XYZ file of C-alpha atoms in Angstrom:
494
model
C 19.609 -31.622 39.614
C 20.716 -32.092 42.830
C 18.462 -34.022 45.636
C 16.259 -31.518 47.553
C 16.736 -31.738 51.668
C 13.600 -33.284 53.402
C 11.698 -30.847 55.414
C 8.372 -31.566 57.275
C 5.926 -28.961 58.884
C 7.745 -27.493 61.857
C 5.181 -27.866 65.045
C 5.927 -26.572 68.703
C 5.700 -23.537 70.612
C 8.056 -21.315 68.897
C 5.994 -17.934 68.096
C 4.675 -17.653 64.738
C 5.907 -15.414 62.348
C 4.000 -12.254 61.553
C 1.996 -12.227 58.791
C -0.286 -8.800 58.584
C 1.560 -7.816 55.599
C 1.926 -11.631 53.421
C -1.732 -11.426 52.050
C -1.518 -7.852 50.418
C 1.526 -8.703 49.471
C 0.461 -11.936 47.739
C -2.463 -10.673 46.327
C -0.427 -7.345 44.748
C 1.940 -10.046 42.880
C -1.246 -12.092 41.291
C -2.320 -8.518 40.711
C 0.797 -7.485 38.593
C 1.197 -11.011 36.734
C -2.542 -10.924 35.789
C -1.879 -7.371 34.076
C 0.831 -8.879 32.262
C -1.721 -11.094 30.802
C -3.281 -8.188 29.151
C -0.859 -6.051 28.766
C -0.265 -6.256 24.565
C -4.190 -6.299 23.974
C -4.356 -2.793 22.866
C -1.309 -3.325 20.545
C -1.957 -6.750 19.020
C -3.507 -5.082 15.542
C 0.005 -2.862 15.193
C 2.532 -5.468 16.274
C 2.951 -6.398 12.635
C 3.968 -2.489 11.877
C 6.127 -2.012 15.072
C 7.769 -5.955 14.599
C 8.091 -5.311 10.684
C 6.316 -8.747 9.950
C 3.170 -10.254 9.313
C 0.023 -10.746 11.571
C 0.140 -14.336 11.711
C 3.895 -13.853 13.088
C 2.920 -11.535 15.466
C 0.427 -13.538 16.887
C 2.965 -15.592 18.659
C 3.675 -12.706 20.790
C 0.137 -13.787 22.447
C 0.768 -17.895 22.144
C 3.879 -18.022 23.204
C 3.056 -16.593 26.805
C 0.014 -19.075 27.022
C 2.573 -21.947 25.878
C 5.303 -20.885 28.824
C 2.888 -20.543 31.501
C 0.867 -23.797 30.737
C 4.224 -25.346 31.157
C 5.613 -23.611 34.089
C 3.205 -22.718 36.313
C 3.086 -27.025 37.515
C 6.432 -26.899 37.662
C 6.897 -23.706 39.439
C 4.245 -25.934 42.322
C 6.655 -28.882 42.095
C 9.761 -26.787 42.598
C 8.275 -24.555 45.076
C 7.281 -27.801 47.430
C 10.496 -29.137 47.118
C 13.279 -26.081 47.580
C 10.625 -23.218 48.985
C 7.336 -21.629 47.907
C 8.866 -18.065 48.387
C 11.978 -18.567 46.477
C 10.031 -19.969 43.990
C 7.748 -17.088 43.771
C 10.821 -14.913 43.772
C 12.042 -16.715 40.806
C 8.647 -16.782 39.214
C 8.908 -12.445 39.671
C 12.015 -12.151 38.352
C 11.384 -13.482 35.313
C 8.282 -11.220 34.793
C 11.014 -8.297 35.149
C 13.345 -9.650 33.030
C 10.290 -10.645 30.440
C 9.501 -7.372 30.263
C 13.141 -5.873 30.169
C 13.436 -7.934 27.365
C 10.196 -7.006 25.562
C 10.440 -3.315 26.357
C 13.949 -3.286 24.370
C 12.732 -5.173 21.574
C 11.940 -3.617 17.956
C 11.945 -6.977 16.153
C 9.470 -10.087 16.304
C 11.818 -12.618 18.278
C 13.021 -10.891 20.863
C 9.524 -9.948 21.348
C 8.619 -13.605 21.580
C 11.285 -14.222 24.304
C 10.135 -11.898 26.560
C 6.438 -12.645 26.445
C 7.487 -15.995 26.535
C 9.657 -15.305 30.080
C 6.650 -13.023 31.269
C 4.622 -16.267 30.767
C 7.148 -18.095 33.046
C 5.891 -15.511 36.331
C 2.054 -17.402 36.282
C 2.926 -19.720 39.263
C 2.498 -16.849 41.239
C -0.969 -17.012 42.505
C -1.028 -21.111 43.365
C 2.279 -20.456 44.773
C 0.701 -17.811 46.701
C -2.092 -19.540 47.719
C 0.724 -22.531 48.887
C 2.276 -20.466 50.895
C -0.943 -19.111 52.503
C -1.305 -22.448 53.502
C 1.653 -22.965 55.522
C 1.942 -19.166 57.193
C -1.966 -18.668 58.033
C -3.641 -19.448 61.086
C -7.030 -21.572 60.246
C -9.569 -19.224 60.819
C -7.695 -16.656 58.505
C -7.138 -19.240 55.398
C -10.126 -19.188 53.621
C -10.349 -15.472 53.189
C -7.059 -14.589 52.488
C -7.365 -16.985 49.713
C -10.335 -15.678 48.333
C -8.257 -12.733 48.281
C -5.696 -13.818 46.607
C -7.784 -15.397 44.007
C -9.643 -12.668 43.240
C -6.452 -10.910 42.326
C -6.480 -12.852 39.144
C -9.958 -11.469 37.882
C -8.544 -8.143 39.469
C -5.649 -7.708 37.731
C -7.359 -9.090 33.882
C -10.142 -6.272 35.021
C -7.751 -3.044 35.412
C -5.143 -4.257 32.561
C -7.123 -3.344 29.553
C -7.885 0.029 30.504
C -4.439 0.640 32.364
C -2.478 -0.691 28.932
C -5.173 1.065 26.591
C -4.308 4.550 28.492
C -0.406 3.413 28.427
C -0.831 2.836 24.641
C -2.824 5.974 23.316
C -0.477 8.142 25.451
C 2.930 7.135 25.507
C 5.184 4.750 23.014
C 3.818 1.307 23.059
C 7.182 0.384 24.762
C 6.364 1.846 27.742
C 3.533 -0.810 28.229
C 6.835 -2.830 29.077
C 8.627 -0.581 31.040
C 5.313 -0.519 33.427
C 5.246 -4.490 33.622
C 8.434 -4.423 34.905
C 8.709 -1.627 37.233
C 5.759 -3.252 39.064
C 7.542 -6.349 38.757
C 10.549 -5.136 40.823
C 8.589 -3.726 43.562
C 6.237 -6.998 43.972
C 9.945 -8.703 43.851
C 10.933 -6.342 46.947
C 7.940 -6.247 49.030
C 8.031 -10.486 48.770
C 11.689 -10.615 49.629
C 10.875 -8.229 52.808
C 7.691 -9.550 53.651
C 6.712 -13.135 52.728
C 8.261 -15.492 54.911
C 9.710 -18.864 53.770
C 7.895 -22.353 54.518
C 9.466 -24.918 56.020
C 7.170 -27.428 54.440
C 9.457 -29.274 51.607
C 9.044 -32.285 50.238
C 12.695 -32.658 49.453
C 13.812 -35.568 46.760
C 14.989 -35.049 43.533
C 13.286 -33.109 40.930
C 11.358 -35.238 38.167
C 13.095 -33.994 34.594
C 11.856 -36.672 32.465
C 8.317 -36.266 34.293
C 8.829 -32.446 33.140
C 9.847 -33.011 29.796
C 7.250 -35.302 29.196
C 4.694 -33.189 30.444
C 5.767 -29.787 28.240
C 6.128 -31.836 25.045
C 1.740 -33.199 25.621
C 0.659 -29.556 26.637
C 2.549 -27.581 24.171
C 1.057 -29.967 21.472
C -2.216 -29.546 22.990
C -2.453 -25.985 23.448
C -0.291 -25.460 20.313
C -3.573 -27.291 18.112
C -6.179 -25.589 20.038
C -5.133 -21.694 20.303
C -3.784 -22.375 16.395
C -6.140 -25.045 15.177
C -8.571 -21.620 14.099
C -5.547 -20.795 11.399
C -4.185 -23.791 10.379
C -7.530 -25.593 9.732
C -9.593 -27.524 12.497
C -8.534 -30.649 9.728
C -5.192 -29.975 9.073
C -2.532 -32.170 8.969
C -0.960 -30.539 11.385
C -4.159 -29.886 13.361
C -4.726 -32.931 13.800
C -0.958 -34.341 14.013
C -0.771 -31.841 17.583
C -3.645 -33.724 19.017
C -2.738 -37.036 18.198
C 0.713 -36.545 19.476
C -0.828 -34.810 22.674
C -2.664 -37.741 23.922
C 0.088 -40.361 22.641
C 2.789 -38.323 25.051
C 0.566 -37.545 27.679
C -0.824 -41.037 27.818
C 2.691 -42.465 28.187
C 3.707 -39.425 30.374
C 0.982 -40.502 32.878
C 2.307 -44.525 33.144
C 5.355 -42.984 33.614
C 4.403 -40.716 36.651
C 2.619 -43.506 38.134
C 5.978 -45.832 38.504
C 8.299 -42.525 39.449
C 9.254 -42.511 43.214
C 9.070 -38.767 42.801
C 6.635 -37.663 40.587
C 6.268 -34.467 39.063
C 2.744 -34.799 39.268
C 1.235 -37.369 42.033
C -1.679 -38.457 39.545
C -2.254 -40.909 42.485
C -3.594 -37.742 44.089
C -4.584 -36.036 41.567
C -7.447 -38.986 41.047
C -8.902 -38.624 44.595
C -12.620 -37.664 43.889
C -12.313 -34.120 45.824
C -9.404 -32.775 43.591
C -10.029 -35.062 40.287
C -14.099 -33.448 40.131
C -13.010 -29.736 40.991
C -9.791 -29.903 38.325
C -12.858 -31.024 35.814
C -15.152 -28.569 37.517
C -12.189 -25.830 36.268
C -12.260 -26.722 33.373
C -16.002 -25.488 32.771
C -15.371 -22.576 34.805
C -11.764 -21.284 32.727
C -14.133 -21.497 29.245
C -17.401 -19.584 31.344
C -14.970 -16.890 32.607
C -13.112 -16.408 29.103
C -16.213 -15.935 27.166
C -16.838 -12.601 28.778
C -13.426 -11.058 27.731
C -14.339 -12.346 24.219
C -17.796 -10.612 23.793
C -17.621 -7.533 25.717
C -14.684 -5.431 24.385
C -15.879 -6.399 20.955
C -19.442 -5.407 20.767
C -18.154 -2.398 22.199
C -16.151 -1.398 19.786
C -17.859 -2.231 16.605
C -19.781 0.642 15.092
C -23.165 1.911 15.693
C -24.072 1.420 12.199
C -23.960 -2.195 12.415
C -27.228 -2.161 14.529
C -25.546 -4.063 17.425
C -21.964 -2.284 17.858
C -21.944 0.710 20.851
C -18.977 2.570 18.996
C -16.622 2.809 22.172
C -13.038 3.305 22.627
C -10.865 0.277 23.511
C -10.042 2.596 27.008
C -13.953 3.061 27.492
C -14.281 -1.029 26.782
C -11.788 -1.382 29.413
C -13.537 0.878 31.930
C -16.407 -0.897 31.386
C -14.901 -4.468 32.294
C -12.670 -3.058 34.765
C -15.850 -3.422 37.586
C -15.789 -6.537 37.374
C -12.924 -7.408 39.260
C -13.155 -4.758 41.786
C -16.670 -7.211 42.487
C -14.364 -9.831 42.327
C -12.417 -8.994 45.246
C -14.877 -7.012 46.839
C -16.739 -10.688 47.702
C -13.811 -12.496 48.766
C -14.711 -12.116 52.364
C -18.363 -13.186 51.431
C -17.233 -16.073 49.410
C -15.058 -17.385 53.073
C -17.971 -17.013 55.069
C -19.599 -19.489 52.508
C -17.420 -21.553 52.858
C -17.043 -21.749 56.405
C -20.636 -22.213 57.242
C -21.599 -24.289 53.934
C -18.650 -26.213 52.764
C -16.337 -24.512 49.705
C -18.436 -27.065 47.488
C -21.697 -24.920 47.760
C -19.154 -21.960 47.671
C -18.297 -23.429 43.991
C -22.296 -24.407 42.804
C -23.358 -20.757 43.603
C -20.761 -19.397 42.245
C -21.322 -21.266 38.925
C -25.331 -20.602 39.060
C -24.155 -17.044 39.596
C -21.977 -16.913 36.289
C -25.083 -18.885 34.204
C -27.266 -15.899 35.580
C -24.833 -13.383 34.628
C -24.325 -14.804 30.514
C -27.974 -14.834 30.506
C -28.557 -11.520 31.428
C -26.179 -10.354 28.901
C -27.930 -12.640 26.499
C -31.175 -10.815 27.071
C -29.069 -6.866 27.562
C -27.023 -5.924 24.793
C -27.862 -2.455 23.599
C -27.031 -0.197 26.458
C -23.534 0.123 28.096
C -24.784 -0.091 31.550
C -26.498 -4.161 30.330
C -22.693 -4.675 29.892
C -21.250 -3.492 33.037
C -24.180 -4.960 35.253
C -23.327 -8.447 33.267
C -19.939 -8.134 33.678
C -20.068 -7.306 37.560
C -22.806 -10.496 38.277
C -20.567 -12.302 36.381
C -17.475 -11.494 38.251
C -19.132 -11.764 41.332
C -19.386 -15.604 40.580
C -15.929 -15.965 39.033
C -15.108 -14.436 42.375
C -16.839 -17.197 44.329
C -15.676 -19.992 42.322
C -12.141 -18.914 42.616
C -12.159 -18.844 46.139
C -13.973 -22.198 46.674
C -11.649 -24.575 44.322
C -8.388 -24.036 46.174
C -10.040 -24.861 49.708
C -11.658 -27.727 48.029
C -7.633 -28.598 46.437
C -6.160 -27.749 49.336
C -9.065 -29.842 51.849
C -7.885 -33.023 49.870
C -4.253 -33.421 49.316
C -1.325 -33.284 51.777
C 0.638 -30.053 52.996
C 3.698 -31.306 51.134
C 1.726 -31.468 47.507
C -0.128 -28.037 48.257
C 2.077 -26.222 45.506
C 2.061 -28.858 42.697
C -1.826 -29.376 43.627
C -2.496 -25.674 43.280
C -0.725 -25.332 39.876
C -2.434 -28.410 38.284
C -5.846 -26.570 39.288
C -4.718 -23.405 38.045
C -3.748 -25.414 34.443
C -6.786 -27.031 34.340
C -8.403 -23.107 34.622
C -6.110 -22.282 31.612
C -6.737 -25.169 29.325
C -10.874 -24.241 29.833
C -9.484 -20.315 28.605
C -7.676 -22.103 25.846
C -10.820 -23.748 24.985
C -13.265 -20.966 25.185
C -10.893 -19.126 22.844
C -11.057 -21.536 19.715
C -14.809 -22.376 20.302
C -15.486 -18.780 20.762
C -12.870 -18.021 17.849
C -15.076 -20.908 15.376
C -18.125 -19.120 16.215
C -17.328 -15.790 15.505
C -15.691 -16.844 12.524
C -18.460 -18.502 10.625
C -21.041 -16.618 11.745
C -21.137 -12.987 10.383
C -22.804 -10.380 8.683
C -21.451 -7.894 6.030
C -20.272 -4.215 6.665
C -19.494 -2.472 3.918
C -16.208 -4.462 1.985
C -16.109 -6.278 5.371
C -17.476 -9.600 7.352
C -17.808 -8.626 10.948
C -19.601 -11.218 13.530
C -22.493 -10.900 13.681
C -25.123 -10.381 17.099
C -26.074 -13.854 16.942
C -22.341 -14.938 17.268
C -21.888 -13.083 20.065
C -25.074 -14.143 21.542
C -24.104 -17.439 21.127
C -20.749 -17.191 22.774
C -22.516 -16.113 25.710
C -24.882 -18.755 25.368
C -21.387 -21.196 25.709
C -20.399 -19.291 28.627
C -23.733 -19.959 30.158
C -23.740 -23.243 29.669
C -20.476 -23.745 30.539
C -21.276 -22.435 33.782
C -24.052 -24.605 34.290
C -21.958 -27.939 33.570
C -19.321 -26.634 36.015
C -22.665 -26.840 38.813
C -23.281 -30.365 37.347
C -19.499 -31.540 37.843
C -19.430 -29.746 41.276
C -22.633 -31.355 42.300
C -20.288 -34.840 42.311
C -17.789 -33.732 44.265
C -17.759 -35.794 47.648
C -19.270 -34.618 50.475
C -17.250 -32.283 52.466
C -17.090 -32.465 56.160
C -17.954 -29.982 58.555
C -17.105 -26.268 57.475
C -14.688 -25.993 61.022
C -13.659 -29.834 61.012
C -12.725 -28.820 57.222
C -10.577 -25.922 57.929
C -8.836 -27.869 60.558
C -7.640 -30.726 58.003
C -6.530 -27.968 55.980
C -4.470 -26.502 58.456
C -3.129 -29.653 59.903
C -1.889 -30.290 56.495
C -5.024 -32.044 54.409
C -5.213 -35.643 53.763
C -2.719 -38.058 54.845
C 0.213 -38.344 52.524
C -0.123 -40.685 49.339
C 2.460 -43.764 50.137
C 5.340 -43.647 47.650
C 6.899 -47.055 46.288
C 9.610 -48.311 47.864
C 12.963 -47.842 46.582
C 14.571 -51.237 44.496
């Protein structure tokens, strides 16, 4: 690949561009990649009848799209630093559209699989997003335009369940498809009119070993966990996935460290600011999943089972879908945190806010309304941790690392998802009760789960609690908008 130009930040007293219409812009494009997340939920149990082939087949349909976007979405950061935010967020778009093109014309398993897997290739949008709000926002608007924009994630995993469940019972499951990508095409147009490009780049030439390196560790890491459930926690293979994970990313990481041009600056990376809020992800990814685990579930079961409400999967989806209207609904409040408090008290209430949430669904599970109040409490501090980790990312690294910062935190969200999902999947698994010819979880498990998520929320406050102590909340937003901490020196060429 061809060296990237250098660009710096452009200073002086040309007038601004206008930017009224880049957040709602932004935050519709998280919107329509977060539904894409969803979007085969309501069809996973009859993929195997509409692919012709078996469940475990199918299932790759889900894991393929987690694969491609663990892998992407740093590089999209990288690439977007170096040759544009916005055309890397049109790129990002286009390949949701042509995902779903591809998957909306498919009748067989692998063309299935190529399309989720190029819809997984779109989820650099929201760090991108959150990049570029960096570079085109005046100070005093950052913080809650990003708030916004990261509440569009919870927003769009809200409304997708009962959008695709309505989609499904009413038209042919193709159509699902067919939706993704019509949305696609007008986020795609509204960018392309509205978003302006940055003119921060890094420049250099783009780090393909670095990328390579970095696919091979996370696919074998993600591959073990999301299929560690099926193959056996003590397979051979199981096991062979991790091992090789930590072998590649071990030697990935002493590579990165004596690259001119990493594709990850783990020099960076390491400072205490983002190093404790990537771990303080982590904890947060797993106490956000293990809602979307629990909630459509136990709503579906039967009544007979003493614990199951007997819903539809549309009515489960109504019932989560509050959640992220809460979500975005606080985004101003969570700013205003910020601003007066620091985006590191933004992130411990937040978390305390999540642990309250689990434990009220702990103690309310027979009534639909216990799970939409849990649900919304819970969003509400999803909401505020969202907001608060890329101000803390953004307070601590350079302008020209925004991107690739952003997309490491947003991987570090997904791997705690990735998490939740096998714990939550081990659980549920060996703890169950019988229903007729059948083993269904039982209310323990699922109490449990939620237990997990509460806990998980409460170690997220611990790790946040050692995050270094920010600066002033206006002296903070200034560094941010001056471009963060001073650039990490790079070795000098041989």
């Amino acid at each position: 690949m061809s060296d990237a130009p250098e660009r710096s930040v452009t200073t002086g007293t040309a007038e601004p561009p206008r930017t009224g219409a880049v957040v709602p812009v932004l935050a519709l494009s998280g919107i329509v990649v977060s539904l894409m997340q969803t979007l085969v939920i309501p069809i996973v149990g009859q993929l195997p009848r509409y692919l012709n082939a078996s469940a475990s087949d199918t299932a790759w349909a889900i894991t393929a799209t987690l694969l491609a976007a663990a892998v992407a979405t740093p590089m999209t950061g990288r690439l977007g630093d170096m040759y544009g935010k916005r055309r890397m967020l049109l790129v990002s778009m286009a390949m949701l559209v042509v995902g779903s093109v591809v998957a909306g014309f498919s009748d067989t398993l692998t063309p299935m699989i190529v399309g989720r897997a190029l819809q997984g290739l779109s989820s650099g949008v929201i760090p991108l997003g959150i990049s570029i709000l960096r570079d085109e926002l005046p100070a005093e608007r950052l913080g809650s335009a990003t708030a916004m924009i990261s509440a569009s994630l919870g927003v769009g995993g809200a409304l997708g369940l009962p959008i695709a469940a309505l989609i499904a019972d009413n038209f042919d499951w193709h159509a699902l498809f067919w939706t993704s990508a019509a949305l696609g095409v007008v986020a795609l147009v509204l960018v392309l009119a509205l978003v302006p490009e940055s003119k921060v780049r890094t420049g250099g030439r783009f780090d393909l070993v670095g990328a390579a390196g970095m696919a091979a560790g996370l696919i074998c890491l993600l591959l073990a966990i999301s299929k560690g459930g099926d193959w056996g926690w003590s397979s051979g293979t199981t096991l062979g996935l991790f091992a090789a994970s930590v072998v590649v990313l071990v030697a990935w990481g002493f590579f990165e460290l004596r690259t001119e041009r990493p594709l990850v600056d783990l020099r960076t990376t390491a400072r205490p600011q983002v190093l404790v809020t990537n771990l303080a992800s982590v904890a947060i990814g797993f106490a956000m999943f293990s809602m979307s685990l629990v909630i459509p579930q136990v709503l579906q079961l039967p009544e007979q089972t003493g614990y199951g409400l007997g819903q539809s999967l549309l009515s489960a989806g109504l019932v989560m879908a509050p959640s992220g209207l809460v979500m975005m609904a606080l985004a101003p409040v969570s700013a205003l945190v910020s601003r007066a408090r620091g985006p590191k008290v933004t992130l411990m209430i937040g978390a305390l806010i999540v642990a309250a949430g689990y434990g009220l669904n702990v103690a309310l599970m027979s009534e639909v309304w216990h799970f939409v109040l849990a649900s919304c409490v819970i969003g509400a501090g999803i909401g505020f941790c969202y907001g608060a980790m890329p101000t803390l990312i953004m307070g601590a690294v350079p302008a020209s690392e925004t991107g690739a910062a952003n997309s490491l935190n947003t991987l570090m969200r997904s791997i705690g998802t990735s998490v939740a999902s096998a714990v939550a999947g081990v659980v549920l698994a060996q703890m169950t009760t019988r229903f007729g010819p059948y083993a269904l979880p039982s209310e323990d498990a699922f109490r449990t789960v939620l237990a997990l998520g509460a806990g998980a929320a409460l170690l997220g406050f611990v790790v946040a609690a050692f995050i270094p102590k920010q600066r002033g909340a206006a002296e903070a937003e200034a560094l941010v908008a001056e471009g963060g901490a001073p650039e990490t020196p790079q070795p000098a060429k041989a």
